[in-house]
PDB file of C-alpha atoms in Angstrom:
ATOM      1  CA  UNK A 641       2.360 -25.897   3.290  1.00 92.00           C
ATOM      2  CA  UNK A 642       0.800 -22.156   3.479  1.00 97.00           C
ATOM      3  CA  UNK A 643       1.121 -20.469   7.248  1.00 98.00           C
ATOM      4  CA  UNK A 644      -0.275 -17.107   7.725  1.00 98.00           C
ATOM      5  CA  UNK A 645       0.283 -14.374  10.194  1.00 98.00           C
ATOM      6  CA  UNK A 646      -2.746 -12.106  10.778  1.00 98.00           C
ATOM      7  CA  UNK A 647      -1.339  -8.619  11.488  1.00 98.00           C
ATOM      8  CA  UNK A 648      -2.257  -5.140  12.494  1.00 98.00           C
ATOM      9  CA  UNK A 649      -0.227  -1.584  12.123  1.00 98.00           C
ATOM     10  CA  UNK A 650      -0.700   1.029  13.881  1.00 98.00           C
ATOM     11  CA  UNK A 651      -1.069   0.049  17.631  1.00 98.00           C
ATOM     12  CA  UNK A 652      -0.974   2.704  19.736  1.00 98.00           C
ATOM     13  CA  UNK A 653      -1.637   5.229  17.064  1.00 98.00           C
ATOM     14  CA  UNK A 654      -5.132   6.118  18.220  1.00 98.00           C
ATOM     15  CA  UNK A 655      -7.526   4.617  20.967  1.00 98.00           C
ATOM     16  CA  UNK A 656     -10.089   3.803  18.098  1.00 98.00           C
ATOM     17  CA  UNK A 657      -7.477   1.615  16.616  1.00 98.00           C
ATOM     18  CA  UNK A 658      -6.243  -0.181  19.796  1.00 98.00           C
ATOM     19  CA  UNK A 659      -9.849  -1.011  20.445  1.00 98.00           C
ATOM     20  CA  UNK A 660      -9.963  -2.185  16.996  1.00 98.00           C
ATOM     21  CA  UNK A 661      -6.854  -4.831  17.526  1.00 98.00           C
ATOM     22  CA  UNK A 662      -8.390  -5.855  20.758  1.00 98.00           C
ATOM     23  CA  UNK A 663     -11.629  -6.406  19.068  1.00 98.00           C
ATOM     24  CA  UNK A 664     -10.070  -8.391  16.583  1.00 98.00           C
ATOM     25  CA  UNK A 665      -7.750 -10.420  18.366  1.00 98.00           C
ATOM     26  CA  UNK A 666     -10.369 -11.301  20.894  1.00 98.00           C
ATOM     27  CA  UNK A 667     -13.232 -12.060  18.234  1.00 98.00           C
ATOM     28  CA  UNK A 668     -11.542 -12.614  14.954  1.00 97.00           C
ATOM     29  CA  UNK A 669      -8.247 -13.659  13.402  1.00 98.00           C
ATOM     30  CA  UNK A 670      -5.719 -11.437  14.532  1.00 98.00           C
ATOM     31  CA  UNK A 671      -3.066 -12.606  16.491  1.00 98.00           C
ATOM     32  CA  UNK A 672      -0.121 -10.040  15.699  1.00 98.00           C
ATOM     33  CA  UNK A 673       0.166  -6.482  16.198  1.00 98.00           C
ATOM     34  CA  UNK A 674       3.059  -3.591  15.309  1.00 98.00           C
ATOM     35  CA  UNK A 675       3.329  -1.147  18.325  1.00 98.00           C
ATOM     36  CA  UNK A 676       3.932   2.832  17.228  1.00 98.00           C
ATOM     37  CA  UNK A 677       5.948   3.338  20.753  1.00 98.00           C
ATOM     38  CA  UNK A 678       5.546   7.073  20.555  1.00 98.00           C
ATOM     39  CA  UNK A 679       1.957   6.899  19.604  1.00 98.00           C
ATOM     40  CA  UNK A 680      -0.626   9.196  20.894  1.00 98.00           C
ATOM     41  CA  UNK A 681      -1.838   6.310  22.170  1.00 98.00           C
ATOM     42  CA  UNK A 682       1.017   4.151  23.123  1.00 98.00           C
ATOM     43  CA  UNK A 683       0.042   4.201  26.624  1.00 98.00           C
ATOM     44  CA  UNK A 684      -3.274   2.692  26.008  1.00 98.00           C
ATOM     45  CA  UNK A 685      -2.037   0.154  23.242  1.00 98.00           C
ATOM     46  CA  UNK A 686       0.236  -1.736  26.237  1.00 98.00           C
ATOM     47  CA  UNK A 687      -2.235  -1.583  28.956  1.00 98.00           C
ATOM     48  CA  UNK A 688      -4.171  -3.674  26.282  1.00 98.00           C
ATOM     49  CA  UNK A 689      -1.411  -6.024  24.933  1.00 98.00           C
ATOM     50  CA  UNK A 690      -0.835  -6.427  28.865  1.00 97.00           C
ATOM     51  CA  UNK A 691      -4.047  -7.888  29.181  1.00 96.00           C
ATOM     52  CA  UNK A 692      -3.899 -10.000  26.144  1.00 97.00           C
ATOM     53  CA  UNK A 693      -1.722 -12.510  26.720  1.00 95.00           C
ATOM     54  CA  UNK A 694      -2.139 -14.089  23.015  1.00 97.00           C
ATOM     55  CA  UNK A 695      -1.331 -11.078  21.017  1.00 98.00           C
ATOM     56  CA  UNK A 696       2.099 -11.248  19.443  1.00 98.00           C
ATOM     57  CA  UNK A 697       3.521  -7.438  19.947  1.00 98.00           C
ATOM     58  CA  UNK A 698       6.245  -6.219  17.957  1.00 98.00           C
ATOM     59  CA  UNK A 699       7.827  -2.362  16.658  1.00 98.00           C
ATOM     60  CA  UNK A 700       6.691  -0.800  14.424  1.00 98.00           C
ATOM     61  CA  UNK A 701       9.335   1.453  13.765  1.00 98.00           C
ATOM     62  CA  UNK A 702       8.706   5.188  12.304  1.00 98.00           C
ATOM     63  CA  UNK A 703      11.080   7.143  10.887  1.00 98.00           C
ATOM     64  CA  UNK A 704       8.767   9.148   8.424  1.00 98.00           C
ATOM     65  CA  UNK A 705       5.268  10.732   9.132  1.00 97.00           C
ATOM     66  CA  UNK A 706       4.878  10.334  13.003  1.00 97.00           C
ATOM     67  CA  UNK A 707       6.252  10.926  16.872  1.00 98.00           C
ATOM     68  CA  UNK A 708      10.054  10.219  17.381  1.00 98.00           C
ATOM     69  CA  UNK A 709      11.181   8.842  20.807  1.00 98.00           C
ATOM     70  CA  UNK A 710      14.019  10.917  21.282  1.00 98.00           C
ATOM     71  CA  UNK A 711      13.848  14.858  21.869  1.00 98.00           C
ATOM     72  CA  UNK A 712      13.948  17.621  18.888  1.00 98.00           C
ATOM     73  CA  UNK A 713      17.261  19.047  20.719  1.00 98.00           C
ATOM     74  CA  UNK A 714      18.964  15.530  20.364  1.00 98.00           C
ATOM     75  CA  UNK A 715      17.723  14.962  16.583  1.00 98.00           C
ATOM     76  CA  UNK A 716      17.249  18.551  14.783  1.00 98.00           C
ATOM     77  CA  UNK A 717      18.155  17.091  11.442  1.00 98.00           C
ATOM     78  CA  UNK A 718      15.481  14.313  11.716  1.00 98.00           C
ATOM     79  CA  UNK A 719      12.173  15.944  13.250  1.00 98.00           C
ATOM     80  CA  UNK A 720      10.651  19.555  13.328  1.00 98.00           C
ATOM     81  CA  UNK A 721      10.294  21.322  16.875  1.00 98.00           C
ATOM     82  CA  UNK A 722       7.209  19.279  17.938  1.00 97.00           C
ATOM     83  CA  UNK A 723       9.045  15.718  17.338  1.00 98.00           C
ATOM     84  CA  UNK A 724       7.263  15.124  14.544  1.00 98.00           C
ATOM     85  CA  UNK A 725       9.034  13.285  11.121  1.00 98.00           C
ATOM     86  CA  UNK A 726       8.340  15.008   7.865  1.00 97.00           C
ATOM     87  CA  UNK A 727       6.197  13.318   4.910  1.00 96.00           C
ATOM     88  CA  UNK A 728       8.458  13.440   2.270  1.00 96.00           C
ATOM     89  CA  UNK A 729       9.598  10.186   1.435  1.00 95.00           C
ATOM     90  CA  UNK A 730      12.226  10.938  -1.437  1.00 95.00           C
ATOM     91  CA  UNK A 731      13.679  13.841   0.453  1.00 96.00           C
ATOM     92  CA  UNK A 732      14.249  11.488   3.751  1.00 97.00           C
ATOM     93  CA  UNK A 733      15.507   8.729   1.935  1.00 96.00           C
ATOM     94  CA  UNK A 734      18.011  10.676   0.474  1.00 97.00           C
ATOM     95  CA  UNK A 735      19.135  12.095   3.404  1.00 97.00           C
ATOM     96  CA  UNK A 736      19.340   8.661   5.624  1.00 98.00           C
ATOM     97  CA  UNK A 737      21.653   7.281   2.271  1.00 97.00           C
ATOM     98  CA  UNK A 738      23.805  10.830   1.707  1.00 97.00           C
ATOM     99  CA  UNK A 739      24.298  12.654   4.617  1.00 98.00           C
ATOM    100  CA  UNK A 740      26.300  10.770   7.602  1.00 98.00           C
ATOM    101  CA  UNK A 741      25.165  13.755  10.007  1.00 98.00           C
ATOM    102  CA  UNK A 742      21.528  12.661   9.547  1.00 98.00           C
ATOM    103  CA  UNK A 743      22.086   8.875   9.886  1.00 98.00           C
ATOM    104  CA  UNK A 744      24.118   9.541  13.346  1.00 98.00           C
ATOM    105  CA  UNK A 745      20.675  10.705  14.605  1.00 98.00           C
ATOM    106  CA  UNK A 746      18.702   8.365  12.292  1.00 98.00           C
ATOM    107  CA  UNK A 747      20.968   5.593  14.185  1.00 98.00           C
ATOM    108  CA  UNK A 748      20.182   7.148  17.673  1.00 98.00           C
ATOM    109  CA  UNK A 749      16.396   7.129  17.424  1.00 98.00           C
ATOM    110  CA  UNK A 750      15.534   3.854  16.262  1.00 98.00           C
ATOM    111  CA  UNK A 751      17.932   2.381  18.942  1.00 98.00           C
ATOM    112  CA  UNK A 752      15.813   4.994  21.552  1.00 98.00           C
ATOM    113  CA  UNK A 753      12.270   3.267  19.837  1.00 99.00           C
ATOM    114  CA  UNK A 754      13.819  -0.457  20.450  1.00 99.00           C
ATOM    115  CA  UNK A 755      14.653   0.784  24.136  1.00 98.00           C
ATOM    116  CA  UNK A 756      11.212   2.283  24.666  1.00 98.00           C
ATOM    117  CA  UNK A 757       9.934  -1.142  23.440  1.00 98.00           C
ATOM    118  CA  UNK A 758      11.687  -2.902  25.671  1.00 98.00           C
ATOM    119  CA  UNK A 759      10.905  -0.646  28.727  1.00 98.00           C
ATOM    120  CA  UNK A 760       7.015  -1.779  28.280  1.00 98.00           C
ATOM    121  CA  UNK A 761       8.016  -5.378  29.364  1.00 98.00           C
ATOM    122  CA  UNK A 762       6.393  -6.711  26.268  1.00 98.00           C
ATOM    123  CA  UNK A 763       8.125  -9.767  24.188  1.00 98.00           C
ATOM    124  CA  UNK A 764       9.569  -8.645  21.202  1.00 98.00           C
ATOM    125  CA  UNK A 765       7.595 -10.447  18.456  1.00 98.00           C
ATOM    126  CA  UNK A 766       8.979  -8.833  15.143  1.00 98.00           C
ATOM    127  CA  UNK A 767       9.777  -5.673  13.842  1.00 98.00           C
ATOM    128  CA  UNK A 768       8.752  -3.808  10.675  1.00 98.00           C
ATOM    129  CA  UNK A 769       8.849  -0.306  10.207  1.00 98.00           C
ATOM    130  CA  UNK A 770       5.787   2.551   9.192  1.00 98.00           C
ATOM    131  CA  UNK A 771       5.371   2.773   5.292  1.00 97.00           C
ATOM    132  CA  UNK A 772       7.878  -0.093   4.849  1.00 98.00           C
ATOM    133  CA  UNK A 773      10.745   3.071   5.476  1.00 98.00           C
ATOM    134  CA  UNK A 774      12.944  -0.456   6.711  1.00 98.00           C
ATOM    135  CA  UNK A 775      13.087  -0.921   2.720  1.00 98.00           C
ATOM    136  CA  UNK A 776      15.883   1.858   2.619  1.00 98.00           C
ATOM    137  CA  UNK A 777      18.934   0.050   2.998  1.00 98.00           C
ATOM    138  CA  UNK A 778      20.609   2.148   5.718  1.00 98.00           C
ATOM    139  CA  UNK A 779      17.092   2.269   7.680  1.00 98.00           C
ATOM    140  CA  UNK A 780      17.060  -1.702   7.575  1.00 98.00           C
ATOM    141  CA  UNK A 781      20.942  -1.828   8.574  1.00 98.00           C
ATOM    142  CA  UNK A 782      19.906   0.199  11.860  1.00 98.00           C
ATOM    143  CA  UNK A 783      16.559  -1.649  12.591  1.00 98.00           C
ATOM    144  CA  UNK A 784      18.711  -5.048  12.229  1.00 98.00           C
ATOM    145  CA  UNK A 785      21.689  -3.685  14.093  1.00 98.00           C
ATOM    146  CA  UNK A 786      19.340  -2.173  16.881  1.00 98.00           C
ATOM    147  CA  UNK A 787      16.493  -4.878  16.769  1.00 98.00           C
ATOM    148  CA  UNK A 788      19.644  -7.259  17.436  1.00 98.00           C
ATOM    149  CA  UNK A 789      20.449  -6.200  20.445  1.00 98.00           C
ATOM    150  CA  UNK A 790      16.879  -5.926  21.677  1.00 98.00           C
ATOM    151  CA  UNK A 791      16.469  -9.850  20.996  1.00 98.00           C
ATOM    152  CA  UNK A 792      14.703  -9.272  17.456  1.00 98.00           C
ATOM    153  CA  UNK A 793      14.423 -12.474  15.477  1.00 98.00           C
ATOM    154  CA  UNK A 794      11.802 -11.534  12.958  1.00 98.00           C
ATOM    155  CA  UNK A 795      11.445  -8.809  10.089  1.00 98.00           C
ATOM    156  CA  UNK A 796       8.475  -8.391   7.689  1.00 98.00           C
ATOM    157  CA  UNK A 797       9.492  -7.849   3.733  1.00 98.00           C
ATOM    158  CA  UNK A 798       7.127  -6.530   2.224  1.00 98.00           C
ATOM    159  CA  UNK A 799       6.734  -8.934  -1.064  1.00 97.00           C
ATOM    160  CA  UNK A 800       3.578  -9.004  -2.215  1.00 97.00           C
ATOM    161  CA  UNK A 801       3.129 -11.002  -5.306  1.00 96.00           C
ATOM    162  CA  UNK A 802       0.245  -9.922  -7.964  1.00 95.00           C
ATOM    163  CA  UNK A 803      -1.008 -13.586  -8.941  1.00 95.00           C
ATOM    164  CA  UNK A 804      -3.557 -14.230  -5.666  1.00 95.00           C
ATOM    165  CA  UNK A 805      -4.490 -10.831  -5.845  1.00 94.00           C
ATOM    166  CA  UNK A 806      -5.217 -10.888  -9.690  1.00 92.00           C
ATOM    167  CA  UNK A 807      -7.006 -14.198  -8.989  1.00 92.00           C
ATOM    168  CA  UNK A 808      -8.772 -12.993  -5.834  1.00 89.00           C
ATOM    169  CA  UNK A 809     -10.162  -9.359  -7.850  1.00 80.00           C
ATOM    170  CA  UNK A 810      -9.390  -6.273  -9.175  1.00 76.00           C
ATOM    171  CA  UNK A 811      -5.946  -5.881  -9.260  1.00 86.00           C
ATOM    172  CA  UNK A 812      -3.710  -4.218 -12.016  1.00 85.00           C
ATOM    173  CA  UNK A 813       0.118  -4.950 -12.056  1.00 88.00           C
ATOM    174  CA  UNK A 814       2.470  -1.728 -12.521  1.00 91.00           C
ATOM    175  CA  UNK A 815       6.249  -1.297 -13.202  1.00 92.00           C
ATOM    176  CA  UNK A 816       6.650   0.462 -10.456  1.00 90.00           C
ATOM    177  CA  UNK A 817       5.075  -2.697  -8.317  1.00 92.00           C
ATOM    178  CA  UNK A 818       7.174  -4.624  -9.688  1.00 94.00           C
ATOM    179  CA  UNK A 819      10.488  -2.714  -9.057  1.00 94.00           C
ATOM    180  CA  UNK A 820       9.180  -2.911  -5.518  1.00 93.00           C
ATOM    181  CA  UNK A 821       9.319  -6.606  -5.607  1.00 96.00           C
ATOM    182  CA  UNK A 822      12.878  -6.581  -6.493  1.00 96.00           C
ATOM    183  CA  UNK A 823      13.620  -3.869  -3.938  1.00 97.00           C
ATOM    184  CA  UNK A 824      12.713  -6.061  -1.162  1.00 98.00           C
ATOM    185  CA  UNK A 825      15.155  -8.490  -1.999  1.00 98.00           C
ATOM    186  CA  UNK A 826      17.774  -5.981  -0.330  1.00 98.00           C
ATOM    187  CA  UNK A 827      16.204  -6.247   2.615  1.00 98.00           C
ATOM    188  CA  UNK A 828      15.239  -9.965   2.719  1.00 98.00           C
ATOM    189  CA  UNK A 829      19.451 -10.372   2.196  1.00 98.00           C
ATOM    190  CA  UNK A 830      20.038  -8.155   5.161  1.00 98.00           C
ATOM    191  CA  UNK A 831      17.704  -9.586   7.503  1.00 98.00           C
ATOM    192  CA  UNK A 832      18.865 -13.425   6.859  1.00 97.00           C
ATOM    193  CA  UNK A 833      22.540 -12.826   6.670  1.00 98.00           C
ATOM    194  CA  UNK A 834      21.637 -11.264  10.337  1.00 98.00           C
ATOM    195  CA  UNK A 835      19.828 -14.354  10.913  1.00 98.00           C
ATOM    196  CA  UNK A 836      16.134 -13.217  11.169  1.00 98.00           C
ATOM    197  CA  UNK A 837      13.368 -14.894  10.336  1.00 98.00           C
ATOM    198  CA  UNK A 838      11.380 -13.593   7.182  1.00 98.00           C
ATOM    199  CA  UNK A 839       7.740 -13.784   5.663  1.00 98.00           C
ATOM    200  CA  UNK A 840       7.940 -15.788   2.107  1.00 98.00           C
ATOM    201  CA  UNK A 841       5.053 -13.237   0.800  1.00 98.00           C
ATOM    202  CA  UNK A 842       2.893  -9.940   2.446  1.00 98.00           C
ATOM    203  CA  UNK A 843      -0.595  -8.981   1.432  1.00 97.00           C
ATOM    204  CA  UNK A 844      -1.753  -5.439   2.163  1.00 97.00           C
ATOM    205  CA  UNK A 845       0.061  -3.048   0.336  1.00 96.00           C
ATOM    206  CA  UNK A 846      -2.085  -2.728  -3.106  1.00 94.00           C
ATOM    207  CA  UNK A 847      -5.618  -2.835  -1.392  1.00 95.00           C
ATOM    208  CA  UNK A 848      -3.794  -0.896   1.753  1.00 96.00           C
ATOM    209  CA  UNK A 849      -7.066   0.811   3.839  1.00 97.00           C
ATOM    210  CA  UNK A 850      -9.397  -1.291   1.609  1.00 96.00           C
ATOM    211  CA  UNK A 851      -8.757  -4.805   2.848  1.00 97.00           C
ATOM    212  CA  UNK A 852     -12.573  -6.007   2.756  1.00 95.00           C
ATOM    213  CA  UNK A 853     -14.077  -8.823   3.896  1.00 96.00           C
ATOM    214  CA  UNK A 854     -15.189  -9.856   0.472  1.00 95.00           C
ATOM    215  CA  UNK A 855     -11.512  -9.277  -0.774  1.00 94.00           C
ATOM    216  CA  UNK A 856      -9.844 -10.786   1.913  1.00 96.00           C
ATOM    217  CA  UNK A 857     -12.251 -13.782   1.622  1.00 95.00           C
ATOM    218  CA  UNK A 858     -11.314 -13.968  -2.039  1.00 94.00           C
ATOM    219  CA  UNK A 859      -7.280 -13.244  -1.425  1.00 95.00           C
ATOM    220  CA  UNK A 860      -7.735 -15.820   1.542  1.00 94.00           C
ATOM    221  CA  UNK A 861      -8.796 -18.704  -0.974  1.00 92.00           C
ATOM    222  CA  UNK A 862      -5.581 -18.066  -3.522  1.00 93.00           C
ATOM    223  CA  UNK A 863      -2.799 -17.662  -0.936  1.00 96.00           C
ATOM    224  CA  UNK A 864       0.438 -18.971  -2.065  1.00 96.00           C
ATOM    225  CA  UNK A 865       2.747 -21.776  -0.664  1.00 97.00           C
ATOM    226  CA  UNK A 866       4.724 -20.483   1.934  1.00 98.00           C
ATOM    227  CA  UNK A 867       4.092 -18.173   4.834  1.00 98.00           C
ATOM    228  CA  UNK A 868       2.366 -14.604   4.424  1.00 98.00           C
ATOM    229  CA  UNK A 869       1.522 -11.954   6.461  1.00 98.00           C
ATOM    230  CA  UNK A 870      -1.746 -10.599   5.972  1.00 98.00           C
ATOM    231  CA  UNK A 871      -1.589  -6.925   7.516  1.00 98.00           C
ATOM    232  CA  UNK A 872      -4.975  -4.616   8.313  1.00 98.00           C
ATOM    233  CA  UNK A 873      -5.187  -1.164   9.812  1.00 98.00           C
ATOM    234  CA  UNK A 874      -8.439  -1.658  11.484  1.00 98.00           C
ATOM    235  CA  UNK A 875      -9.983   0.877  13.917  1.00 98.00           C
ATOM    236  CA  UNK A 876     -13.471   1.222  15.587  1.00 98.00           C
ATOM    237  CA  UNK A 877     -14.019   4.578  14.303  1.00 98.00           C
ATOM    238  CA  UNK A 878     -12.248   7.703  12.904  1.00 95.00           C
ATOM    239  CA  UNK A 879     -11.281  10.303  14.538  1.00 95.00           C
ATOM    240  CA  UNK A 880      -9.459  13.727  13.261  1.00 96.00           C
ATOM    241  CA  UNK A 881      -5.737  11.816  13.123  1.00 96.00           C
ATOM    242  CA  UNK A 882      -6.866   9.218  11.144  1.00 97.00           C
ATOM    243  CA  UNK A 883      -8.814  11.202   8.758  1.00 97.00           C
ATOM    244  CA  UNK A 884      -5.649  13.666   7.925  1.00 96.00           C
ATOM    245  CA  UNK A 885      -2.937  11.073   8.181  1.00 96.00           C
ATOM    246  CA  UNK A 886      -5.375   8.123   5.841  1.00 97.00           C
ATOM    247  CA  UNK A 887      -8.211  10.271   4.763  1.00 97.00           C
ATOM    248  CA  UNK A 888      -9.467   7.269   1.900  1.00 97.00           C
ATOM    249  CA  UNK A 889      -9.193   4.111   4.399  1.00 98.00           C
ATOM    250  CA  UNK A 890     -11.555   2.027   5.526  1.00 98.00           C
ATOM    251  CA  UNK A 891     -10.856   1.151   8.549  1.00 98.00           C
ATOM    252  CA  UNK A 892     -14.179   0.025  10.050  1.00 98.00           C
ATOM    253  CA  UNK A 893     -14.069  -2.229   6.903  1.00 98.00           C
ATOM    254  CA  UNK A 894     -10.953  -3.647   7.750  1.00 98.00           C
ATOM    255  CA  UNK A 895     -12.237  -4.125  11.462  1.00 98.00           C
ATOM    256  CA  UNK A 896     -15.392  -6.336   9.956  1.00 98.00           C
ATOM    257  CA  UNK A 897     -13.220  -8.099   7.413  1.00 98.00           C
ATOM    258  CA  UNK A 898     -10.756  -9.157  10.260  1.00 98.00           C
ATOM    259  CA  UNK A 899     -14.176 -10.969  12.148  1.00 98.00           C
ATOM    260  CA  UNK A 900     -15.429 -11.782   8.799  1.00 97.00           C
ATOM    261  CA  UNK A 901     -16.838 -15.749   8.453  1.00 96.00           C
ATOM    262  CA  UNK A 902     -15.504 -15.587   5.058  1.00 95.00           C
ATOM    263  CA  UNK A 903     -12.342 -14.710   5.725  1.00 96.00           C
ATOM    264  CA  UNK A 904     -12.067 -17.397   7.915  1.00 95.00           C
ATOM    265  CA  UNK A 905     -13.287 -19.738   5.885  1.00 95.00           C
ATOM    266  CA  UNK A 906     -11.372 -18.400   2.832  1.00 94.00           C
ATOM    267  CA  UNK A 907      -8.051 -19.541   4.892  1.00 95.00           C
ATOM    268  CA  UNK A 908      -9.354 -23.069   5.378  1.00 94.00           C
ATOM    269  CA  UNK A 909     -10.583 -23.209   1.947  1.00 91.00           C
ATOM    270  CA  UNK A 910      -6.812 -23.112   1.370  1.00 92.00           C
ATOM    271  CA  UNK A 911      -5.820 -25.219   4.148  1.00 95.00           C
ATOM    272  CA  UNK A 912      -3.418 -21.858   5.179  1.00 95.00           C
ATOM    273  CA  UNK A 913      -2.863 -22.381   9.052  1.00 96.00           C
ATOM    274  CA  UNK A 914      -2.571 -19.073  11.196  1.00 96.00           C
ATOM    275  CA  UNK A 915       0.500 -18.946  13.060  1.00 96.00           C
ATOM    276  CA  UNK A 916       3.260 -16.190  14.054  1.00 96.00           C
ATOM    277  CA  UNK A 917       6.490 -14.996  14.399  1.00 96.00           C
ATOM    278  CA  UNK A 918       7.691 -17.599  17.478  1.00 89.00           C
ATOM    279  CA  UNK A 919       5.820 -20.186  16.196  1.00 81.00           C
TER     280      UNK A 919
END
């Protein structure tokens, strides 16, 4: 059997792209979406998932690039003096492994983001966390540990295979995609021996910003057996965040793809049934 979840990142990141999820739940095939709690637009993102009943909410946990929940005072070692995480993903993930100083605080925070989660009244649907940063094996312990205690029962791993994409396109394998593949199998051990429910397969990460209706329509039609997670980063327009944090995505494109007809009928091509996290 193939079972598909239809996901979005990036909730409450910008008012262009909570329009976009409500948009695309509403019209389209999006029934999942990954909350930023600190978001600039956080505020706006639950008001919205309030309202939408059918829209399967979960964290989307940032440790890297973005807002913490917690105070600079109570986390020096993680964010700068405006709360904001650094960029650097090599010099953070060597810090969260080496330095038990830093994952004190690392430890802190993501318990304060599933608190802040929890505080909105929203089901917890999932968890996954921004640029996959729940790969690292100390940020997964945390998010597992934390999400635990919050009632978390799902976890994305972010496996994407290259056969349906090869078959659905343009698509060149690497070595360092495929040392990614066997990385997540870190994770996937953490998160069952916890007892979480896990995706078989993700789609998003090589054509990440550029998931088009024709190449959705395409990937839609050579899914694998199993369930995926389709993810998007749609949004309604761009504003100045989104062009310095993903100056090359598409996101209008990934707005239109998510309403597509083809993408649609890519999945029943397939006979892949949209589902989610609970189901």
């Amino acid at each position: 059997m193939k079972h598909v979840i239809i996901s979005a990142d990036d909730f409450g990141l910008s008012e262009e792209a909570n329009e976009a999820i409500e948009i695309a739940h509403r019209d389209g095939l999006l029934s999942t979406a990954s909350l930023m709690v600190a978001g600039p637009a956080a505020e706006d993102a639950i008001a919205r998932a309030r309202r939408l009943p059918g829209l399967n909410v979960g964290l989307h946990l940032v440790v890297i690039e973005g807002p913490a929940v917690l105070p600079p005072s109570e986390i020096p070692l993680l964010v700068n003096a405006e709360g904001q995480f650094p960029s650097d993903q090599l010099d953070l993930g060597i810090r969260y492994f080496f330095r038990p100083d830093v994952r004190l605080q690392l430890a802190a925070e993501i318990e304060a983001q599933f608190a802040a989660f929890a505080r909105t009244g929203l089901r917890l649907d999932h968890a996954n966390a921004h640029k996959h940063m729940h790969l690292h094996p100390t940020v997964g312990k945390y998010l597992i540990e934390s999400g635990l205690r919050h009632g978390l029962q799902a976890v994305r791993v972010p496996l994407e295979p290259p056969e349906p994409l090869i078959a659905a396109g343009t698509y060149n394998d690497s070595l360092g995609s495929a040392a990614l593949r066997r990385w997540t199998n870190v994770l996937r051990h953490q998160a069952r021996k916890a007892g979480l429910r896990t995706n078989d397969w993700c789609f998003g990460i090589a054509w990440s910003g550029h998931m088009t209706a024709d190449r959705v329509a395409a990937l839609a039609a050579h899914l694998p057996e199993g369930l995926s997670e389709i993810y998007f980063h749609p949004a309604t327009a761009r504003n100045a965040l989104l062009e310095r944090l993903m100056p090359t995505y598409d996101h209008q494109g990934e707005l239109a793809a998510l309403c597509s007809p083809g993408f649609r009928a890519g999945l029943a091509h397939c006979r892949a049934i949209p589902t989610s996290w609970s189901a």
